Short mmCIF file of C-alpha atoms and ligand atoms in Angstrom, two decimals:
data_model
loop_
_atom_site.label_atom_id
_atom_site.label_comp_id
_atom_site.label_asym_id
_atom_site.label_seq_id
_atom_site.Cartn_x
_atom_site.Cartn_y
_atom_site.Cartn_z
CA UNK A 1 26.98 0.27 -1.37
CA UNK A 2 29.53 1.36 1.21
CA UNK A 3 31.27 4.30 -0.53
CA UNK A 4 30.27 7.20 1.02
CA UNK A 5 30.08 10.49 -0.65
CA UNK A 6 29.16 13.51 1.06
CA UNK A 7 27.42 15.97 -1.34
CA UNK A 8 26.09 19.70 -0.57
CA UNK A 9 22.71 21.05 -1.85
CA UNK A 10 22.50 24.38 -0.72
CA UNK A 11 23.21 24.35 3.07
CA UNK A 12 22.20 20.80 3.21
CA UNK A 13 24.66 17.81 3.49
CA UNK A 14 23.90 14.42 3.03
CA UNK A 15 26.02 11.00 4.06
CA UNK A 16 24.54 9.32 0.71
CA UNK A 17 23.75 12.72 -1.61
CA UNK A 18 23.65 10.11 -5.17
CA UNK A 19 20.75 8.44 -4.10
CA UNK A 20 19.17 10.45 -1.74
CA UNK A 21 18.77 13.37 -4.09
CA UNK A 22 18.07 11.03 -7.11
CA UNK A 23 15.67 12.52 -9.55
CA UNK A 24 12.37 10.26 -8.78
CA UNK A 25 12.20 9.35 -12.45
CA UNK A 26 15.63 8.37 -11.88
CA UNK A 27 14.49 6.66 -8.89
CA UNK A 28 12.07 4.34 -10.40
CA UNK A 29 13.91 3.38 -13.34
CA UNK A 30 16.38 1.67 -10.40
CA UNK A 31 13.48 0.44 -8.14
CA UNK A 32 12.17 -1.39 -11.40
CA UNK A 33 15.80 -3.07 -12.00
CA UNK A 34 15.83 -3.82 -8.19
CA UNK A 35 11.68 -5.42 -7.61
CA UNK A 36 12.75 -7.91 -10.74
CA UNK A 37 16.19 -8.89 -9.22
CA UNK A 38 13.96 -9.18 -6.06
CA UNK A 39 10.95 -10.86 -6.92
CA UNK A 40 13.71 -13.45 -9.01
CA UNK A 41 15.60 -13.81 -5.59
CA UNK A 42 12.15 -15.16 -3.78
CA UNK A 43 10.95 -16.99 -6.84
CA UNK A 44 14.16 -19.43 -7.26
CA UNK A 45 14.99 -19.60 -3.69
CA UNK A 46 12.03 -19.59 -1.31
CA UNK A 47 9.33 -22.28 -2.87
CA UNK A 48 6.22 -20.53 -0.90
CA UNK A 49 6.74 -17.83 -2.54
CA UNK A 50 7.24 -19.84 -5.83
CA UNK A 51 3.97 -21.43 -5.24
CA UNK A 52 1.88 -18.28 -4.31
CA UNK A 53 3.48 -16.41 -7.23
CA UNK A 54 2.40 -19.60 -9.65
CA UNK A 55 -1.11 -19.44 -7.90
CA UNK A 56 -1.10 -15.52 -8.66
CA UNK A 57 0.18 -16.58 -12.33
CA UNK A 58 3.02 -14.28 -12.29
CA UNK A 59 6.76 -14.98 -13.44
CA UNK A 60 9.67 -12.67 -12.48
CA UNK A 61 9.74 -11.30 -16.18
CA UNK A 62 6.38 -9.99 -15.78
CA UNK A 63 7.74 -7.55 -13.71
CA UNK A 64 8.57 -4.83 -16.07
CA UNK A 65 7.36 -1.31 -14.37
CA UNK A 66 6.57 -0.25 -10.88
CA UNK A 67 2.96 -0.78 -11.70
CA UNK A 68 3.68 -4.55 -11.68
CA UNK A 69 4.10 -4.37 -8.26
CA UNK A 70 0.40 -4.82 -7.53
CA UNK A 71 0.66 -8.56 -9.31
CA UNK A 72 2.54 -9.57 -6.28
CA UNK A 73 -0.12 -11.17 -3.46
CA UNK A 74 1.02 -9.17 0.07
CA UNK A 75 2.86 -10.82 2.47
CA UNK A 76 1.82 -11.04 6.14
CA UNK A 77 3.51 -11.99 9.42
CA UNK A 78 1.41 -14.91 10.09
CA UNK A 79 3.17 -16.16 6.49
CA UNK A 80 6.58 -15.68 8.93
CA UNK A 81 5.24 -17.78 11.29
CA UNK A 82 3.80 -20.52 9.56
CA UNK A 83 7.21 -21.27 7.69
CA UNK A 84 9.10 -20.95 11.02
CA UNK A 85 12.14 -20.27 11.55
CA UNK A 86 13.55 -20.55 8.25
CA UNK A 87 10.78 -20.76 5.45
CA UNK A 88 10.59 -17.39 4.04
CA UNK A 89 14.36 -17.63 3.71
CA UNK A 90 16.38 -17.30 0.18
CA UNK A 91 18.95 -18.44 1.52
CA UNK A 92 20.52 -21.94 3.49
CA UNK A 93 21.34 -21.03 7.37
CA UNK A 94 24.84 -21.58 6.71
CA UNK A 95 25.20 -18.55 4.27
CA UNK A 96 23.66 -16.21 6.44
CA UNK A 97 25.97 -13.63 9.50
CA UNK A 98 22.96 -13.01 11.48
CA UNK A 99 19.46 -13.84 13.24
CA UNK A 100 16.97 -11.92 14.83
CA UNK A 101 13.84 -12.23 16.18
CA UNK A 102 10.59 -10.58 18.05
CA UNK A 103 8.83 -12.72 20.54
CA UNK A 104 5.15 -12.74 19.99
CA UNK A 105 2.60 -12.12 22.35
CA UNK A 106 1.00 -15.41 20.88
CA UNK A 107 2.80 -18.62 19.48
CA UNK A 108 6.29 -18.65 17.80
CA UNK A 109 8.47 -16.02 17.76
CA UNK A 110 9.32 -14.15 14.15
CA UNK A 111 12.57 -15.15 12.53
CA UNK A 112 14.39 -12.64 10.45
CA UNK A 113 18.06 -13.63 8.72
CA UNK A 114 20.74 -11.34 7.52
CA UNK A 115 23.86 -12.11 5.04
CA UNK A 116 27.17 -10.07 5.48
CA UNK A 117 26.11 -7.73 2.71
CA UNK A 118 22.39 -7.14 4.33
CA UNK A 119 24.14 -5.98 7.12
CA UNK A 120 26.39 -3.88 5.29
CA UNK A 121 23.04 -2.54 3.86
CA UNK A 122 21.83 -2.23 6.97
CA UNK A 123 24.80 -0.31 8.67
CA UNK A 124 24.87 1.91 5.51
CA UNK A 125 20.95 2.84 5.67
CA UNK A 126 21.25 3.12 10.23
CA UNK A 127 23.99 5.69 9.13
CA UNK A 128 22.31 7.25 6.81
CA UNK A 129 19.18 8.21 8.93
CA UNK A 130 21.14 8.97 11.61
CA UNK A 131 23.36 11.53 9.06
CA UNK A 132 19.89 12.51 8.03
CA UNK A 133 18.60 13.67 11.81
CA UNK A 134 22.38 15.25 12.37
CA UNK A 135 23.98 13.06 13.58
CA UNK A 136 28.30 13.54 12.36
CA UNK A 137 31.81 11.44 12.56
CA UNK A 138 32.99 11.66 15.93
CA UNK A 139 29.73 12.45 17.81
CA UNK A 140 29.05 10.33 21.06
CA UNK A 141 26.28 8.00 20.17
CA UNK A 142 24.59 6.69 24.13
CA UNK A 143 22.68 3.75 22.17
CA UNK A 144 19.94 2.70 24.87
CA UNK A 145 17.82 0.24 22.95
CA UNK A 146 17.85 -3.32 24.20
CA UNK A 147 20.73 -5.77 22.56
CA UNK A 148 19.99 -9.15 21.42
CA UNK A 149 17.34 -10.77 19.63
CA UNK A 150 15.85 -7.11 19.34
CA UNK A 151 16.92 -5.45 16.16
CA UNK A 152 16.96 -1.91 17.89
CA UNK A 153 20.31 -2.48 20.12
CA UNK A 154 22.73 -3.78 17.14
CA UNK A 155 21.04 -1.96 14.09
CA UNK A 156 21.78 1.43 16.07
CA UNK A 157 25.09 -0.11 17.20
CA UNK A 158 26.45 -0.61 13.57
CA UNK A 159 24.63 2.13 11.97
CA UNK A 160 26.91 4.45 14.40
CA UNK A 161 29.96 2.61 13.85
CA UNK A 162 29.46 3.20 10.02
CA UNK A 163 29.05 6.72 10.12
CA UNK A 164 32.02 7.15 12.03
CA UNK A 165 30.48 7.88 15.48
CA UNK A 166 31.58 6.28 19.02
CA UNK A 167 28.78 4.00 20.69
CA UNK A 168 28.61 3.84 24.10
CA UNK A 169 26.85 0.39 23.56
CA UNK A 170 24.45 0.63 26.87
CA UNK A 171 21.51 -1.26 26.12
CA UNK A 172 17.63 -0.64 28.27
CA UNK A 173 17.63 -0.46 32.18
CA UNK A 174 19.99 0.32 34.98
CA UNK A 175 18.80 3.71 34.67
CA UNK A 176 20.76 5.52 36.94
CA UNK A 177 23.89 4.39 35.18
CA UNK A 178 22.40 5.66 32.06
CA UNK A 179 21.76 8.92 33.61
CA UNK A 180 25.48 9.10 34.95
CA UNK A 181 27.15 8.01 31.93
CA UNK A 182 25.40 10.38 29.46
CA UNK A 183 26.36 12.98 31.91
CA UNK A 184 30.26 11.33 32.17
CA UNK A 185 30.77 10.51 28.54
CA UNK A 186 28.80 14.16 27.08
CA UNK A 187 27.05 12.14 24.77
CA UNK A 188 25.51 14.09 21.26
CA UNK A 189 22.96 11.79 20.86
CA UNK A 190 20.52 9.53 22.43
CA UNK A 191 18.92 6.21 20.79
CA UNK A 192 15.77 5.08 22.47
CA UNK A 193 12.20 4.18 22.34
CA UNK A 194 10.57 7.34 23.16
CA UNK A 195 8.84 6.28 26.43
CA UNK A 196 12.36 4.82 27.96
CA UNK A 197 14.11 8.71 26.91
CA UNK A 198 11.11 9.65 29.69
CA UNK A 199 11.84 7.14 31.76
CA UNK A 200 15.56 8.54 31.53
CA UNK A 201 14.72 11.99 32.03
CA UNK A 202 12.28 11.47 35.03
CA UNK A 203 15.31 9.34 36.70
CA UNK A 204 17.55 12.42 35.92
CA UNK A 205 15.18 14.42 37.53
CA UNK A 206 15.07 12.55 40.41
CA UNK A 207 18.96 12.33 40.77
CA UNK A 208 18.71 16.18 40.84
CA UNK A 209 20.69 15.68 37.50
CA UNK A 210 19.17 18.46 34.50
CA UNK A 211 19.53 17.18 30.79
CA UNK A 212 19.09 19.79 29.14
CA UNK A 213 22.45 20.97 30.46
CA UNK A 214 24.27 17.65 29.11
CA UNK A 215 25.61 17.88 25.61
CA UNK A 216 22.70 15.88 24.26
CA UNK A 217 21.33 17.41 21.04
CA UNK A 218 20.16 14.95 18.88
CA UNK A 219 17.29 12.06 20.14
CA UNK A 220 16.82 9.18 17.33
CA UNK A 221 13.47 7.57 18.80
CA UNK A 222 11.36 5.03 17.38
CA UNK A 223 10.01 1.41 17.79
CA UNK A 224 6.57 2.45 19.30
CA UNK A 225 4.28 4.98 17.66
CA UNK A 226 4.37 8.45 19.64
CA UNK A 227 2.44 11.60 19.17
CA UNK A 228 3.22 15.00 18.36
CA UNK A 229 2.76 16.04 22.21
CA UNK A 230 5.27 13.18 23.15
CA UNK A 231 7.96 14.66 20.84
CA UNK A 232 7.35 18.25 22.50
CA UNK A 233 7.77 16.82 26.15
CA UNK A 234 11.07 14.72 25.65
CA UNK A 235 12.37 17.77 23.91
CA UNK A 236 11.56 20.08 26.68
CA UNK A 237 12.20 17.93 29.32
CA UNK A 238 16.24 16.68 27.54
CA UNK A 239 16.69 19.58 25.59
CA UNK A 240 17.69 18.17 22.57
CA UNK A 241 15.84 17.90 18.80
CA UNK A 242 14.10 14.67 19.04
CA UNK A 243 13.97 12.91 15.72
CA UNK A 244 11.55 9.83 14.39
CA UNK A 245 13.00 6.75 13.06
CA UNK A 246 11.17 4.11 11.94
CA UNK A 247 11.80 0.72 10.87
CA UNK A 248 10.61 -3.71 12.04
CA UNK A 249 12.55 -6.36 11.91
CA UNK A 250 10.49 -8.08 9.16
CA UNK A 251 12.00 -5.47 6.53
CA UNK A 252 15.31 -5.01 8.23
CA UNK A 253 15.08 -3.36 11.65
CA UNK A 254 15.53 0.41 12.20
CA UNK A 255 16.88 2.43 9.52
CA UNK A 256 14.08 1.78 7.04
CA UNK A 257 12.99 5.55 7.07
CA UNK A 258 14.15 8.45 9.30
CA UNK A 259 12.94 12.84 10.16
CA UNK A 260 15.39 14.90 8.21
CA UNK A 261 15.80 18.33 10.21
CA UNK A 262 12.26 19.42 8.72
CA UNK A 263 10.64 16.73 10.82
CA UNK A 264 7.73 17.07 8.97
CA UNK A 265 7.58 12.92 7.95
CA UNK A 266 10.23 10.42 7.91
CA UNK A 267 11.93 9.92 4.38
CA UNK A 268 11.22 6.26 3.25
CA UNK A 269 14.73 5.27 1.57
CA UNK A 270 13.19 4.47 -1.69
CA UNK A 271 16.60 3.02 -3.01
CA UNK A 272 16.15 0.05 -1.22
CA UNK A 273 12.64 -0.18 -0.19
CA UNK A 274 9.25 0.55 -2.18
CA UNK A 275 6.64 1.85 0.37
CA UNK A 276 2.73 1.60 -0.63
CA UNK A 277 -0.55 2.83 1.27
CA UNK A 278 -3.52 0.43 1.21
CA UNK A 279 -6.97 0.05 2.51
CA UNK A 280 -6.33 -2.46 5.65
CA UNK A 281 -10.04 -3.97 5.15
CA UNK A 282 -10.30 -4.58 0.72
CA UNK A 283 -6.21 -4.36 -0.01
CA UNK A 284 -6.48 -2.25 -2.65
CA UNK A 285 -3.96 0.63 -3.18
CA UNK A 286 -4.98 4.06 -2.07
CA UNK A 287 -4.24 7.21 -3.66
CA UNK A 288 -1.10 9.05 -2.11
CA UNK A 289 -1.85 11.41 0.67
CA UNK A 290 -4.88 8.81 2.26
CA UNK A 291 -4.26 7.12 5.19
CA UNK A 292 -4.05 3.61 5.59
CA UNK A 293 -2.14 0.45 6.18
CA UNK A 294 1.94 0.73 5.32
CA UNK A 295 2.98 -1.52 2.98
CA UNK A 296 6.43 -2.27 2.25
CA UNK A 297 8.78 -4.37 -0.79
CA UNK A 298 12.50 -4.92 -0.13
CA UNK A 299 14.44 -3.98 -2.71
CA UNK A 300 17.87 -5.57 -1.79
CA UNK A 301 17.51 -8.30 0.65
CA UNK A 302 19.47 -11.21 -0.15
CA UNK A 303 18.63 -13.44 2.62
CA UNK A 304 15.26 -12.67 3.49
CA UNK A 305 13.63 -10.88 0.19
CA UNK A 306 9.99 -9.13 1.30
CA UNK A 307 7.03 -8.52 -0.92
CA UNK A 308 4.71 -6.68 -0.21
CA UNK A 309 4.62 -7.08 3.30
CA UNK A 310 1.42 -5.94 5.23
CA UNK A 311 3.59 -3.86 8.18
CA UNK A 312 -0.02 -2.69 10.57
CA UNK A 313 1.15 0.23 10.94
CA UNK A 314 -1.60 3.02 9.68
CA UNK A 315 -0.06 6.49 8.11
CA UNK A 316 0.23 8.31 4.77
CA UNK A 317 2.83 9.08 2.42
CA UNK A 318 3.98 11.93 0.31
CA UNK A 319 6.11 12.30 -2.33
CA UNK A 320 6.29 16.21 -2.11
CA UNK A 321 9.59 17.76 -2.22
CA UNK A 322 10.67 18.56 1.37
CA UNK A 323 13.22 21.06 2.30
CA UNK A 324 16.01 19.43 3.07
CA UNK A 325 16.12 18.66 -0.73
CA UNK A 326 16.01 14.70 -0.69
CA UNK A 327 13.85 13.10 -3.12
CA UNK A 328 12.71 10.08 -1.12
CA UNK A 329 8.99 9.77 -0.26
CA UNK A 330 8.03 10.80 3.46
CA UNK A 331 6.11 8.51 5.60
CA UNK A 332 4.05 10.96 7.83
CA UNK A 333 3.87 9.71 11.43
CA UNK A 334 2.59 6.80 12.33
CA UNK A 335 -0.87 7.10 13.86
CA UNK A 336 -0.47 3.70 15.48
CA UNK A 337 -0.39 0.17 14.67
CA UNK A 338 -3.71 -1.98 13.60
CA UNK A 339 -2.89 -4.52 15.75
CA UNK A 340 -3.43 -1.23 18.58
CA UNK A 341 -6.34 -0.17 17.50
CA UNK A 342 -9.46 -0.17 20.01
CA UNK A 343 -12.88 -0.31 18.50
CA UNK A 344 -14.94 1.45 21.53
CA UNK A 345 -18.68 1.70 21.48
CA UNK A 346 -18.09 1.78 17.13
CA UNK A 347 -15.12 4.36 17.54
CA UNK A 348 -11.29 3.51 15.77
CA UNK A 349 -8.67 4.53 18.89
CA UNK A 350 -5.38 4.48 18.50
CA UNK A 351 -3.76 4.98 22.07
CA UNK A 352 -1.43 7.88 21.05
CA UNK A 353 -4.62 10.04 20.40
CA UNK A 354 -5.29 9.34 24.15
CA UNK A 355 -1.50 9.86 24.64
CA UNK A 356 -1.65 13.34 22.83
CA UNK A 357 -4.46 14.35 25.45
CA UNK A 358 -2.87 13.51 28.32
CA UNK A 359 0.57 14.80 27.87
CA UNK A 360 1.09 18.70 28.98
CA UNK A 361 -2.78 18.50 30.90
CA UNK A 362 -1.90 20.52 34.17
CA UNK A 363 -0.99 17.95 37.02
CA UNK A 364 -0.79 15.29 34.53
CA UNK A 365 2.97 12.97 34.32
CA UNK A 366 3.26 11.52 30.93
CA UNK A 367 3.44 7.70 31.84
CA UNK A 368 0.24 6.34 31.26
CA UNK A 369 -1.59 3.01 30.22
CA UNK A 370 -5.35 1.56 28.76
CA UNK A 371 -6.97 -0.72 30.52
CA UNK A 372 -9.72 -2.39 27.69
CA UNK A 373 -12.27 -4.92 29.94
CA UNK A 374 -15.83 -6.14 29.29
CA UNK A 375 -18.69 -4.79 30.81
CA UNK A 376 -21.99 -6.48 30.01
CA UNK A 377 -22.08 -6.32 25.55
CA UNK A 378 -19.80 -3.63 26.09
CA UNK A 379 -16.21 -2.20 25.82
CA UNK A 380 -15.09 -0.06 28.59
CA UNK A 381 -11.65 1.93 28.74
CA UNK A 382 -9.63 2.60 31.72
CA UNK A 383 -7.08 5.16 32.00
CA UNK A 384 -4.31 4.88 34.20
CA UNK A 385 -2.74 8.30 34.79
CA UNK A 386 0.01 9.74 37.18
CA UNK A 387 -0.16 12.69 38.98
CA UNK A 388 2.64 15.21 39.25
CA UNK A 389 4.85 14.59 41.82
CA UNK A 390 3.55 16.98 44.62
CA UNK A 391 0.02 16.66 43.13
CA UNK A 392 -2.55 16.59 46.57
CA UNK A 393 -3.72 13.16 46.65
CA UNK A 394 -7.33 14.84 47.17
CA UNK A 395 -7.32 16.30 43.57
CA UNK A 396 -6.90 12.67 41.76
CA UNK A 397 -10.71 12.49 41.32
CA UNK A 398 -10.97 16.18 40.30
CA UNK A 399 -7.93 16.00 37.45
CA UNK A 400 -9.70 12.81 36.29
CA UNK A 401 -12.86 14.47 35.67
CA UNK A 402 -11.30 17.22 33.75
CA UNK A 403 -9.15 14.63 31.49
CA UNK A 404 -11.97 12.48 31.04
CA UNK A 405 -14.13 15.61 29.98
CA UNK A 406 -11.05 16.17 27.38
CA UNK A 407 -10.30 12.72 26.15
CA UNK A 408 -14.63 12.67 25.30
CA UNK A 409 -14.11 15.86 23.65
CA UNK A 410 -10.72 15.46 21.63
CA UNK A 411 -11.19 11.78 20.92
CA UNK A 412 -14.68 11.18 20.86
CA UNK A 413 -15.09 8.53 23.17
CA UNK A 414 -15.97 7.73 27.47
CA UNK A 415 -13.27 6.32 29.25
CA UNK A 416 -12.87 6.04 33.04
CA UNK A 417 -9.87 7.96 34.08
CA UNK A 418 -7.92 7.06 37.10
CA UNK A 419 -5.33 9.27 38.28
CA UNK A 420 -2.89 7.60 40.61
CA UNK A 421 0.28 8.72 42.29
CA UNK A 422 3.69 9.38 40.95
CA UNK A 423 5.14 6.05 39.65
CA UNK A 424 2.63 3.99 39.83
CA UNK A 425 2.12 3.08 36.13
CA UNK A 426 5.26 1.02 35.05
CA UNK A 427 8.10 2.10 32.98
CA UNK A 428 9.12 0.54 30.31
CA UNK A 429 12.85 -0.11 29.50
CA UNK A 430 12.33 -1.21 25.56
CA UNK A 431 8.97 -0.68 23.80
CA UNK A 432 6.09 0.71 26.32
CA UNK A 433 3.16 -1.72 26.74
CA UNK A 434 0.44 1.18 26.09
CA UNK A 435 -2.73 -1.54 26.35
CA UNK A 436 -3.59 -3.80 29.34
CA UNK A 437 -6.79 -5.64 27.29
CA UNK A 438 -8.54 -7.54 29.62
CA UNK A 439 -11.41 -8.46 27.56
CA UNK A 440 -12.31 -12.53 27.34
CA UNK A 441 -10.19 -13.67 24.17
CA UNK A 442 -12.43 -14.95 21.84
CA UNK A 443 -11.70 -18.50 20.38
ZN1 LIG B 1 13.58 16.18 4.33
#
């Protein structure tokens, strides 16, 4: 990696065009060479996965087409957390550049490590997505996601620096200053979770300051699942194209797949990364185009080599050519994470179905959260809405009925809708917190 040819198919350009336009046959004859340098990497230098692979009765030779993949037992996080910090990795602390990690709502945190040439890897694949959503040399990159432990915040950072971009390396919160300098600087693009670009843009509002007349045109969003109706409302609210990105810390951090202008599914970058669909409850591999549980293999991870790791997240894939000519497979948008997922009264909800109802209702402000409690035997949803600004306060109880009356019709299930006033629900400055569960944890 890191030469960088720019290629032209038809109209379309691309940072990386020998690999991202690879024939798929192509494709697979290097993912095969790549699994078997993997799977070699994990078997001589991590002894869990030496022992699970002996306990599965596979050797790295066995690995001889992309079929073999499905020898390989998955990977899950709790396997992260059991050989904390340094278990999983392939190689000794002292060889690696970098360290991340995610706190966890529960127990220890989950350690990820990096050598010099996994962040090359990484720079060259941030780049590459952000090439991919239109991003060019020279553009003003205002990178807002959170720096430190948090892979957002540097994987952004060095993924503009590689394409050739200036970051204005401003990390989540003091919002106003945000607002100013994107204003100041006449930033191109924005990097964000999607609910802190609202949070941004209601500020800007507030400061009598309009977006859509900065020089923002590209948004690269991601780290929380968002719906369609999200995507509609940050664009008409900034003005700019606002692009998916997708990626966890686990596999690399963001990067791992990105919207091409078609944004019609992120492209999975298949050079590096092999990207299965499987049934969440059996594990077995479903046929592409069903949805189910993401499931992704590194491909070139020195330091902390992945197999088959079970990501949570809940989508589908396709492999159908997409406009923009690239090859890769497209991850369609993720529905939401597992680990999201509300079972109410027997019904699978993922909060950005609620999310999709809420956003454009009339008198409705797209900052919202679930409230899960225990009532009796039962499961009872909450949820917590804001009004407009300049909404009556007498109308609350009448916009709730008519959301509620949506939510049961669109969704399928009763939830209690409160509508409260303008900036009541909290803003997040890094990933939104979507679900308040309140139900009695069960030991
Ligand atoms: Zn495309």
């Amino acid at each position: 990696m890191g030469a960088i040819s720019r290629a032209e198919v038809g109209e379309h350009t691309f940072l990386h065009a020998d690999m991202e336009t690879m024939p798929r046959e192509q494709l697979a004859q290097l993912q095969v060479q790549r699994l078997r340098a993997t799977v070699t990497n994990a078997y001589e230098h991590v002894p869990f996965v030496k022992q699970r692979l002996q306990a599965a009765g596979v050797k790295p030779a066995d690995i001889r087409s992309l079929a073999d993949l499905q020898l390989l037992p998955f990977t899950k996080k709790t396997d992260l957390r059991d050989n904390y910090p340094f278990g999983l990795f392939a190689r000794k602390p002292a060889e690696l550049a970098r360290l991340h990690a995610s706190s966890g709502t529960t127990g220890k945190p989950t350690v990820v490590g990096y050598t010099l040439e996994d962040i090359g890897t990484w720079s060259d694949l941030m780049a590459r997505s952000m090439y991919c959503a239109g991003a060019r040399r020279g553009d003003i990159v205002h990178n807002a996601y959170g720096y430190g432990l948090f892979t957002g915040g540097l994987g952004a950072h060095y993924g503009a620096e590689r394409l050739g971009a200036v970051v204005v390396p401003m990390s989540g919160g003091s919002t106003e200053r945000q607002v100013t300098l994107i204003m100041d600087f006449q930033a191109r693009v924005l990097c964000a979770t999607p609910s802190y670009a609202l949070a941004i843009a209601e500020l800007a509002d507030q400061q009598g300051v309009d977006l859509r007349k900065s020089n923002l045109q590209i948004g690269l969003f991601g780290a929380e699942p968002w719906s369609g109706a999200m995507r509609k409302e940050i664009e008409d609210r900034i003005g700019l194209k606002a692009v998916d990105i997708y990626g966890l810390s686990e596999i690399m951090g963001p990067g791992v797949a990105c919207e091409c202008d078609a944004q019609a599914g992120l492209h999975g970058w298949e050079d590096h990364f092999l990207f299965e669909v499987i049934d969440p409850e059996s594990g077995k591999v479903l046929p592409e185009g069903e949805a189910g549980e993401l499931v992704i293999t590194t491909l070139t991870k020195q330091a902390l080599p992945m197999l088959r790791y079970r990501t949570r997240d809940i989508t589908r894939i396709t492999t159908a050519p997409c406009d923009c000519g690239r090859t890769h497979a497209r991850i369609l948008r993720i529905t939401g994470r597992n680990d999201d997922m509300l079972i109410i009264r027997g019904v699978n909800v993922y909060p950005s179905q609620v999310e999709a109802v809420l956003i454009g209702r009339p008198h409705i402000a797209p900052h919202y959260q679930l409230v899960v409690e225990r009532e009796g035997s039962l499961d009872n949803v909450r949820v917590e809405v804001e009004a407009l600004p300049g909404t009556p306060a007498d109308q609350f109880a009448a916009i709730g009925r008519d959301v509620k009356h949506h939510i049961k019709s669109l969704v399928g299930i009763t939830t209690d809708v409160k509508v409260q006033a303008p900036g009541t629900v909290p803003r997040s400055q890094g990933k939104a917190v979507r679900v308040r569960d309140l139900r009695p944890k069960e030991v």
